[in-house]
Each structure stands twice: as C-alpha cells, then as structure tokens.
XYZ file of C-alpha atoms in Angstrom:
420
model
C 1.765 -40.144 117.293
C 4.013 -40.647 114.572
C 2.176 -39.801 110.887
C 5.285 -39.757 108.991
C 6.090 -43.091 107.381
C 8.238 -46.353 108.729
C 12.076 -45.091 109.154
C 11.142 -41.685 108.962
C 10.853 -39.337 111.631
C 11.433 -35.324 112.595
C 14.956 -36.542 112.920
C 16.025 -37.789 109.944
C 13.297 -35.723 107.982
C 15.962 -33.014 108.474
C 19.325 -35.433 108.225
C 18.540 -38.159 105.957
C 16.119 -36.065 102.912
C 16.589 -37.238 99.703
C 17.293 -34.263 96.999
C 16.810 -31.614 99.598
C 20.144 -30.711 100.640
C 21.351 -33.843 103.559
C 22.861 -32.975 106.492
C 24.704 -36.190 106.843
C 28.594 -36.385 105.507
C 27.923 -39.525 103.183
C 25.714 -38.837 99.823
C 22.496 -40.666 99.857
C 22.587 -43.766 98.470
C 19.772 -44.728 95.442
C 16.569 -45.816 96.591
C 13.826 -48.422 94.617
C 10.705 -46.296 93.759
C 7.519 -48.173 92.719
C 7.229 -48.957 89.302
C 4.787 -46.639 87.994
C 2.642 -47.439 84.190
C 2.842 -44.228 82.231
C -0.019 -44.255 79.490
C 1.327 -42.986 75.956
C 1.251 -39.375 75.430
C -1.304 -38.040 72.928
C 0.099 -37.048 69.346
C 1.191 -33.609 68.910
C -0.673 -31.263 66.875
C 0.775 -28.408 64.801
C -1.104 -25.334 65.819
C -3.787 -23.805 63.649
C -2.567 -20.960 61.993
C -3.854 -17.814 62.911
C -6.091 -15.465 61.147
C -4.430 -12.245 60.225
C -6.964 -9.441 61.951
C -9.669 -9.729 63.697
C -10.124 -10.949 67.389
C -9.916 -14.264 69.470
C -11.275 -14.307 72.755
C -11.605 -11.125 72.836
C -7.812 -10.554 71.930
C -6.196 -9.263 68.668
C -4.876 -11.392 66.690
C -1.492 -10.662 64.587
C -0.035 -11.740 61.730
C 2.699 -14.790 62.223
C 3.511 -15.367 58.582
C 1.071 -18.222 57.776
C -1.607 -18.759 54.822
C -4.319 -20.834 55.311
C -4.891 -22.682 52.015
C -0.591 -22.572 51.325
C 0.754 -26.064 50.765
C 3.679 -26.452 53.033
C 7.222 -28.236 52.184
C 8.189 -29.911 49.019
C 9.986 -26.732 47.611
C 12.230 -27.337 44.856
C 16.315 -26.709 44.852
C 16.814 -22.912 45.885
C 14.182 -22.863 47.964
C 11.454 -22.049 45.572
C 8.137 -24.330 44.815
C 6.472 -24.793 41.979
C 4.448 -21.474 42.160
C 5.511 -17.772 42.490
C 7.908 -17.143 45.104
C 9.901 -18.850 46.996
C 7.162 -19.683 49.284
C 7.252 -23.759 48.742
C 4.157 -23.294 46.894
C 2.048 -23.611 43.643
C -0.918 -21.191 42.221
C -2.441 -22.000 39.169
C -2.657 -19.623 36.254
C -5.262 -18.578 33.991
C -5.448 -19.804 30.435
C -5.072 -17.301 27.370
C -7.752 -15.689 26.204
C -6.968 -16.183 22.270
C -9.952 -14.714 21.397
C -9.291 -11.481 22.870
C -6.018 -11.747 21.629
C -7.092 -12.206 18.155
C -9.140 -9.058 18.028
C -6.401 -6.918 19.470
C -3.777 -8.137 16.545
C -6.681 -7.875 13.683
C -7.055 -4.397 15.001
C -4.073 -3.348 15.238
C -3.253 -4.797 11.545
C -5.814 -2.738 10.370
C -5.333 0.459 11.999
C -1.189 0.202 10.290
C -2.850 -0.392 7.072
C -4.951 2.593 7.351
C -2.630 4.324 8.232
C -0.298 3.301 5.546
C -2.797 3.805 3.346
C -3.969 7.566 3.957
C -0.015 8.225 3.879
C 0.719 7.010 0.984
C -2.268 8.974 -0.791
C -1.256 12.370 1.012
C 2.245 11.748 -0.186
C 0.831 10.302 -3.761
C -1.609 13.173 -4.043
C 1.145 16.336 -2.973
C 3.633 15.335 -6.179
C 0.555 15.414 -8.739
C 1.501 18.296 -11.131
C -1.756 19.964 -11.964
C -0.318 22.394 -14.217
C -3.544 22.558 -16.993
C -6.544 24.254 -16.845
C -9.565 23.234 -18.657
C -11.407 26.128 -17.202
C -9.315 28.533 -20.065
C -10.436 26.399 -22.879
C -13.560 27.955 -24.249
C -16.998 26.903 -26.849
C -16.757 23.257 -25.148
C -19.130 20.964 -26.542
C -21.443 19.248 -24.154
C -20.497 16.273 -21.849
C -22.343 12.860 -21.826
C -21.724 9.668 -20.361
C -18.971 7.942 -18.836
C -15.674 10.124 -18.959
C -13.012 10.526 -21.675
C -9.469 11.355 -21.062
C -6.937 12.962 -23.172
C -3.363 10.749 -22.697
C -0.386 12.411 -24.188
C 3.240 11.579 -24.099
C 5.341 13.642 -24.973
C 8.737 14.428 -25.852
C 9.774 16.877 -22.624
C 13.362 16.171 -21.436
C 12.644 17.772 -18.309
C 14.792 16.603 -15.454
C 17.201 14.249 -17.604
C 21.151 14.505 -17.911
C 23.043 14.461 -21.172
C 24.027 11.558 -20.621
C 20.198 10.295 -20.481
C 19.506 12.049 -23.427
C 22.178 10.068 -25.543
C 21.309 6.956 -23.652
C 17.902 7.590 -24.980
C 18.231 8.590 -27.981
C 15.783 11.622 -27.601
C 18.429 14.444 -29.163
C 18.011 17.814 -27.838
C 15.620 19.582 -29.014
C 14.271 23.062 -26.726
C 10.716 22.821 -25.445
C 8.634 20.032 -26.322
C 6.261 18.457 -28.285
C 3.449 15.710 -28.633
C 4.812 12.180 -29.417
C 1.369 10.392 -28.669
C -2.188 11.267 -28.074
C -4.839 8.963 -27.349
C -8.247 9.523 -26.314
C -9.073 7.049 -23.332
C -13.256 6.133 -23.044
C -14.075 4.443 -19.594
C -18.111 3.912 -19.455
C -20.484 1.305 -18.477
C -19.731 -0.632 -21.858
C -16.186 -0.783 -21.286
C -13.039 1.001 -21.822
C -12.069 2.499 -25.842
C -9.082 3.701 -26.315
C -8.630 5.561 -29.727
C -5.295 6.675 -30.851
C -5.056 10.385 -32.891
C -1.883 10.073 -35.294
C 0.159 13.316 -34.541
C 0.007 13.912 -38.566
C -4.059 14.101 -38.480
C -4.976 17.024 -40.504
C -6.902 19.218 -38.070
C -8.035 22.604 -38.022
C -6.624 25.133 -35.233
C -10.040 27.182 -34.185
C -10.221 29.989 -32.175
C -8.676 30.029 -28.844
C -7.931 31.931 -25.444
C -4.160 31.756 -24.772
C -3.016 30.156 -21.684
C -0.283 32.778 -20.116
C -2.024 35.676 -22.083
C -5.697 35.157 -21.838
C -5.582 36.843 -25.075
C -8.749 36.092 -27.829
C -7.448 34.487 -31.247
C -10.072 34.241 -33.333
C -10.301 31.389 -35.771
C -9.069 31.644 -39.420
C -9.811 28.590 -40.890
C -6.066 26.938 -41.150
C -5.288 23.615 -40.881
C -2.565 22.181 -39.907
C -1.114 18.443 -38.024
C -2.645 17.812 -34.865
C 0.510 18.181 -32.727
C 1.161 21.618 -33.956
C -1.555 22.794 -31.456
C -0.008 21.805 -28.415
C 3.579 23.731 -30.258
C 1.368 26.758 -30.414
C 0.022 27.125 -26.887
C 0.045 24.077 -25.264
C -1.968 21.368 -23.709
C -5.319 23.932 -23.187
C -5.112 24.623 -26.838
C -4.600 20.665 -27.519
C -7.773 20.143 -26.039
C -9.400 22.998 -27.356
C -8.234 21.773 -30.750
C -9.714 18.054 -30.487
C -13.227 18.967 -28.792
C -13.723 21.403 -31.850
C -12.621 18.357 -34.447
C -14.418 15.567 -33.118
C -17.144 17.479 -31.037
C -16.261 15.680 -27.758
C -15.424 16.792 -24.314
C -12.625 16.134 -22.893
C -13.122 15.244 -18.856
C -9.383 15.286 -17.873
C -5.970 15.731 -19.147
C -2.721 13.389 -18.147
C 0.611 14.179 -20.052
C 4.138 12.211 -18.812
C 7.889 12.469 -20.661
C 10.237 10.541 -22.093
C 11.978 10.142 -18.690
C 9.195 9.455 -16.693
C 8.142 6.680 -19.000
C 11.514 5.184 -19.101
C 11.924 5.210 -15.317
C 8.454 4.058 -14.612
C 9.420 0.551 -16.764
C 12.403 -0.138 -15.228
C 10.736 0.655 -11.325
C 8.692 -2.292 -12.164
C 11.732 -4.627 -14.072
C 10.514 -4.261 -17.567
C 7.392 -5.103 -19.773
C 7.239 -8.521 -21.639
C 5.940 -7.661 -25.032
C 5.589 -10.321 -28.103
C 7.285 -8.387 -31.370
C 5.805 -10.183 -34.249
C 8.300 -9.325 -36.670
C 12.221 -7.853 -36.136
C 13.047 -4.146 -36.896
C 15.287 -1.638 -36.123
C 15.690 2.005 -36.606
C 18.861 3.956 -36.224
C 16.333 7.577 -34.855
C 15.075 5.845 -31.882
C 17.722 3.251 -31.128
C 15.448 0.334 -32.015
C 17.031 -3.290 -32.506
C 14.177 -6.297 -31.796
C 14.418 -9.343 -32.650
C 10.654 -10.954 -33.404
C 9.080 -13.265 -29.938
C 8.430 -12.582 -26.611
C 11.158 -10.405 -24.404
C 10.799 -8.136 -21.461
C 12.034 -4.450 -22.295
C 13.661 -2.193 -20.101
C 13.365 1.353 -19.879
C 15.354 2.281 -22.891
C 14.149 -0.196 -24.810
C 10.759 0.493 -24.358
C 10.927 4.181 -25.475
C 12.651 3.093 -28.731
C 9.630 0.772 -29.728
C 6.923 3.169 -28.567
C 9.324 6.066 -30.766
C 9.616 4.036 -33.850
C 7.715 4.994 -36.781
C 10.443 5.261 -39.610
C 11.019 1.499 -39.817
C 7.444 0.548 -40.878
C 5.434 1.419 -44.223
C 2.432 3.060 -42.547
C 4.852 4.932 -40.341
C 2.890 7.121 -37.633
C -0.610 4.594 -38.080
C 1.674 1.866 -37.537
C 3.184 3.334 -34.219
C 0.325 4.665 -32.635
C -0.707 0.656 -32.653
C 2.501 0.146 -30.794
C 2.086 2.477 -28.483
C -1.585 1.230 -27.333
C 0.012 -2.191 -27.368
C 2.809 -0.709 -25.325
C 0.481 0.746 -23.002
C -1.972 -1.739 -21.993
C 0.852 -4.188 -21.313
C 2.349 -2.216 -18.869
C -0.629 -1.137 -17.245
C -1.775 -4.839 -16.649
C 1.883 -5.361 -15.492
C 1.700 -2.699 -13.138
C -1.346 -3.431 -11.879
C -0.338 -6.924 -9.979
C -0.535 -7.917 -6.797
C 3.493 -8.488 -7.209
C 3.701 -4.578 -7.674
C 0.883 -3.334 -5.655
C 1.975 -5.246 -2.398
C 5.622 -4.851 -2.406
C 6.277 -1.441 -1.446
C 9.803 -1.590 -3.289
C 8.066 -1.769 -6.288
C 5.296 0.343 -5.257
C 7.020 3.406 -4.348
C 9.620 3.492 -6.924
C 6.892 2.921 -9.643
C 4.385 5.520 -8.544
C 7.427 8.024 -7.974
C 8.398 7.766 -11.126
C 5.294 8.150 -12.902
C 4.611 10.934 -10.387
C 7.862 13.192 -10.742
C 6.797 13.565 -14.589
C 2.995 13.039 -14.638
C 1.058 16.488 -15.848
C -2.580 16.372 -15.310
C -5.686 19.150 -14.943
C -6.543 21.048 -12.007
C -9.409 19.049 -10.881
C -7.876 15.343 -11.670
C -7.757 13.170 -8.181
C -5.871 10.524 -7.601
C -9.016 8.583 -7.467
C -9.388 9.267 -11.504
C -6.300 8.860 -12.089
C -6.417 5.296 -10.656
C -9.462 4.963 -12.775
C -7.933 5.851 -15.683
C -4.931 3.659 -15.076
C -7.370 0.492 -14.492
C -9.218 1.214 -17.723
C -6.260 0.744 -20.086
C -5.932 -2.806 -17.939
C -8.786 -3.366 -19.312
C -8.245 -2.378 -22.362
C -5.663 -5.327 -22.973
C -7.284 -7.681 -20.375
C -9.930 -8.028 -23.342
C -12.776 -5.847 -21.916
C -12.354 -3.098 -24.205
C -11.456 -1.885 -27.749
C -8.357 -0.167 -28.899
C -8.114 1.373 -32.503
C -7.245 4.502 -34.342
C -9.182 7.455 -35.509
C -10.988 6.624 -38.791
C -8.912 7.857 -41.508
C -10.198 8.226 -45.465
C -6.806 8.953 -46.531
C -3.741 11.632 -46.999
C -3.564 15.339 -47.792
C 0.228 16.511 -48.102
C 1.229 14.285 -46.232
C -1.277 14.890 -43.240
C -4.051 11.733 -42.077
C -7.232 12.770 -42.839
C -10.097 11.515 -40.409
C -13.438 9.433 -41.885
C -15.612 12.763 -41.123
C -18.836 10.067 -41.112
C -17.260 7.486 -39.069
C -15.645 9.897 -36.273
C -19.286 11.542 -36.378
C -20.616 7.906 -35.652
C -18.085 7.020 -33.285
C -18.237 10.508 -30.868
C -22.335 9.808 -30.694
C -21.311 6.315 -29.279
C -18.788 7.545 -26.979
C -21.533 10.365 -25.682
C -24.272 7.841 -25.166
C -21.993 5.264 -23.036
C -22.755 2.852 -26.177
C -20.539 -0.128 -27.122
C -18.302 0.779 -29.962
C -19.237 -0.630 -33.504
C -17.157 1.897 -35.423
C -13.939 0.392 -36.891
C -10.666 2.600 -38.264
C -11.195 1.464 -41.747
C-alpha cells in the first residue's frame, strides 16, 4: 500500500524532489502551495538592560555599557546631551549654597584685615623713637587723674638737605632747640591743651643729667623755659615744668621741623581760616586773610611766625594750637585712615621724626593724637599758661591761677581757669 501522496511514489520520490537535488535533466518547474494566513508578529522589545554585578539564574552578570535611569537619544551636535559627557544625557545640579558662601568671604575679609592690621602696628610700633627717659628725672610730684602729655616741636634739622633747609627757611643752626611746648590734658572732662610760651620765666631746679647721671643741685636761677631743654635736654624739660607748675608729666612726644612739614603734605595740606594777612621775612610767611589749604612749607612758616604780631610768642603759641587741632581733625578722617596711600605716607612721616618716652605705646600715642581732635572738634579747651606780666623780657606765669589750674588738671575737673 501506497502512503505517499497522489503522483508520488518511491520512484519519483528520488527523480522528481523538489529542492532536494532532482535527478531528472529538466529543472523543476514551480508548483501552487496552499495559501497559508500568517498572524502578525508580536512587537519587538528592546532588551532590559542588565544589572552590572550580581547573578541571574544563577549566572554572572557583566557589564554591557547600559544605565538604568540614563535617558537615551536626543544628544545635541557633537554627540554630547544636555548633561556631563557625551553620554546623550542630562543630570541636574545642585543649587549654591549662598549662605555658606557668604560666611567663607566675611571670613576671609576679616582674617586680611587682621592681618593688615597687626602689620601695620608691628611696622608702626618698630620706627617709634623712644629716646627719653622719665625714669632719670627725679623729686616728681605726684600723679592724679587722667594723663598729661608734654608736646614739643622743635627746631631739629635732623635728616633734611640744604636745600630743605633754605626751602624752609629754618637757617642752620647746630643742635636744636624748643620752638613749641604745650601741655596736652586728656581726662574724663575732656581734653585741655595749654600752651607754655618758650619766653616763660622759669626756674632751672636741681637735676640728674641725662648722659652723665651726674647730681646738679639747684641754685635758684631763672631763666626762659626753653633754655632747659638747651641745657640737658628733654629729661631736664620735664624736670623743669613738674617743679614750676607741680604737675606730672605722663609721657613725652617731640617731632622736627621736617617731620612736621612732610607729615602736611602726606595728607595734601591743612585748610586753615587766617583772619587777618601777614608776612614775615624770618619764617617765610606771606598769607593773605580767608580760608586756604597750606602745604608743608607753608605751614611751618605760620606755626614759626611770631615777629609779625604785637604779642609776638603769646600770639604764636595760639597759632600753633590752632595749627594743631586742624590737622589732627584732618588727619583723623576716614579719607586718610582708609586709603592706605595716605595712611602710610602720613604715619611714616610723623614716625621717621617722632621722639617719645620709653614706655609710650602706640596705643597712647593714638590717644593723644585723638585728644587734640577733640580739642578743635569743640570738646575741649585750648589756652595759654596764665601770665601776670613781663620780667626782662621773659612771661611771667599767674602763680594763683596756674596753682588753680594744676589742682583741676589733678582732680580730672573741667577747666574754669582762663589765661587772663
């Protein structure tokens, strides 16, 4: 029995096969095949990415390059998306922390200005010239309240050129000498400062000399106050007002002609009001009356001038505590302070000629400084010595009224004593 289907047999199965290799000489020609209904092929799936690590079925897995969480295509021109990489992908970032970032800067602003500020006292403090001691000065009188000063200028030319000199107008002269002395008062009642013409008739008591340490007793002579300072300098200056007026002297501060010249034109000059014109050929003066700013010259020929005016050394000494306080509350701006090309220049120049006592600071030196502010800024009292007239020529002091005025001074009282 035949099981093979109609037409085919053993016979042709071997002859006639279609796509097995026929026997026959002719190819085989195309037969119908039932039509057969295909159903649609389910949609392809991209594969889930694998996992790097860890196992599957018991297999490792390995790394093929993937992320899961990565968005894929939509990469920008060069191949790179939105985020880092190229990797056709974005990552957000994390918002500044401003806070933080505000705390870092205001630290960091105030560990400069710290630092700023320690150098500048280290370098401030290493040029102070503390050349006096008050240690040598003997029979002090007893200290009281607040602390008193002793500010002389004087006429050193230290450290300037001929050419200065005649600029100047400060001749040249050896050594030096006292040109100004003022006694400076800073207490709880406000600053005094009281000016001691150079002419005051003073007696020279017995001292200890500076260099020598040699005793010189007292012999009763008197003599112009800034004959002392001729004789043996500023410890015998000192020594000479404390026995006078009968009070102590806290600290000493002495600066030049130079120094004072230099320290006006660091800051580009003091504006002054003149009230009336004068001149004098001795210390170059020429003003016109109103307001002007002087320079450095300029100012040491109106502090220097005494021979143009009728009450000659009384009358300057009033300049020179006008002088003073207006360039102390000109210095002392936040137009100086904060600009360190003013800053430096001015303290250097102060500095280079500044002579003060063995135990001033800076610290009481800035107090000082700050007190003749003051002084013009209308919280003190400037004046001279009382005076009850002339011997030969020298200013004699209101014995009564200086009396008065030293027990005010010493008890931190407000000054009621006037100069006449």
């Amino acid at each position: 029995m035949n099981d093979w289907p109609e037409g085919w047999s053993d016979d042709n199965r071997g002859s006639n096969r279609y796509g097995r290799g026929s026997a026959g000489e002719q190819p085989e020609s195309a037969r119908s095949m039932p039509h057969v209904q295909r159903r649609p092929a389910p949609p392809r799936q991209r594969p889930i990415p694998q996992q790097p690590g860890g196992y599957d079925n018991g297999g490792p897995q390995y790394d093929n390059g993937y992320n899961t969480g990565q968005v894929y295509g939509g990469g920008n021109a060069g191949g790179r998306g939105n985020g880092q990489g190229g990797g056709g992908y974005t990552q957000g970032r994390p918002a500044p922390d401003w806070r933080r970032r505000i705390k870092i800067g205001a630290l960091t602003l105030v560990v400069v200005v710290l630092g700023v500020s320690i150098g500048t006292y280290f370098w401030a403090d290493s040029k102070l010239k503390r050349e006096v001691d008050l240690s040598k000065v003997i029979e002090r009188p007893e200290g009281g309240d607040g602390t008193n000063y002793l500010i002389v200028g004087s006429d050193s030319r230290e450290g300037m050129t001929a050419e200065d000199k005649k600029k100047l107008h400060t001749g040249s002269a050896a050594g030096k000498r006292t040109d100004s002395m003022m006694i400076l008062h800073d207490g709880s009642n406000g600053p005094t400062l009281i000016s001691l013409p150079r002419d005051s008739n003073v007696e020279i008591p017995s001292f200890k000399g500076s260099e020598s340490g040699k005793l010189y007793p007292g012999r009763g002579r008197f003599t112009k106050l800034n004959a002392a300072y001729a004789m043996d300098g500023p410890e015998l200056l000192v020594r000479t007002v404390e026995f006078n007026t009968g009070l102590r002297i806290d600290h000493y501060c002495e600066i030049g002609f130079g120094g004072f010249a230099k320290i006006v034109d660091a800051i580009g000059g003091v504006e002054l009001d003149i009230p009336k014109a004068f001149k004098d050929k001795k210390s170059g003066a020429d003003f016109k009356a109103g307001k002007q700013t002087l320079n450095g010259e300029q100012s040491l020929a109106f502090v220097r001038t005494r021979y143009a005016f009728a009450e000659a050394d009384l009358a300057r000494t009033k300049n020179q505590q006008k002088f003073l306080a207006a360039l102390a509350s000109q210095t002392a701006t936040p137009a100086t302070i904060l600009n360190p090309f003013k800053l430096y220049p001015t303290m250097g120049a102060g500095l280079d000629t500044l002579i003060v006592d063995k135990d001033m600071s800076l610290w009481s030196l800035s107090q000082m400084f700050f007190a003749m502010k003051d002084v013009t800024g209308g919280d003190g009292k400037s004046m001279n010595m009382p005076i009850s007239g002339f011997s030969g020529g020298n200013v004699v002091w209101d014995k009564a009224k200086v009396k008065q005025l030293v027990e005010q001074l010493k008890n931190d009282e407000k000054v009621t004593v006037t100069e006449n």
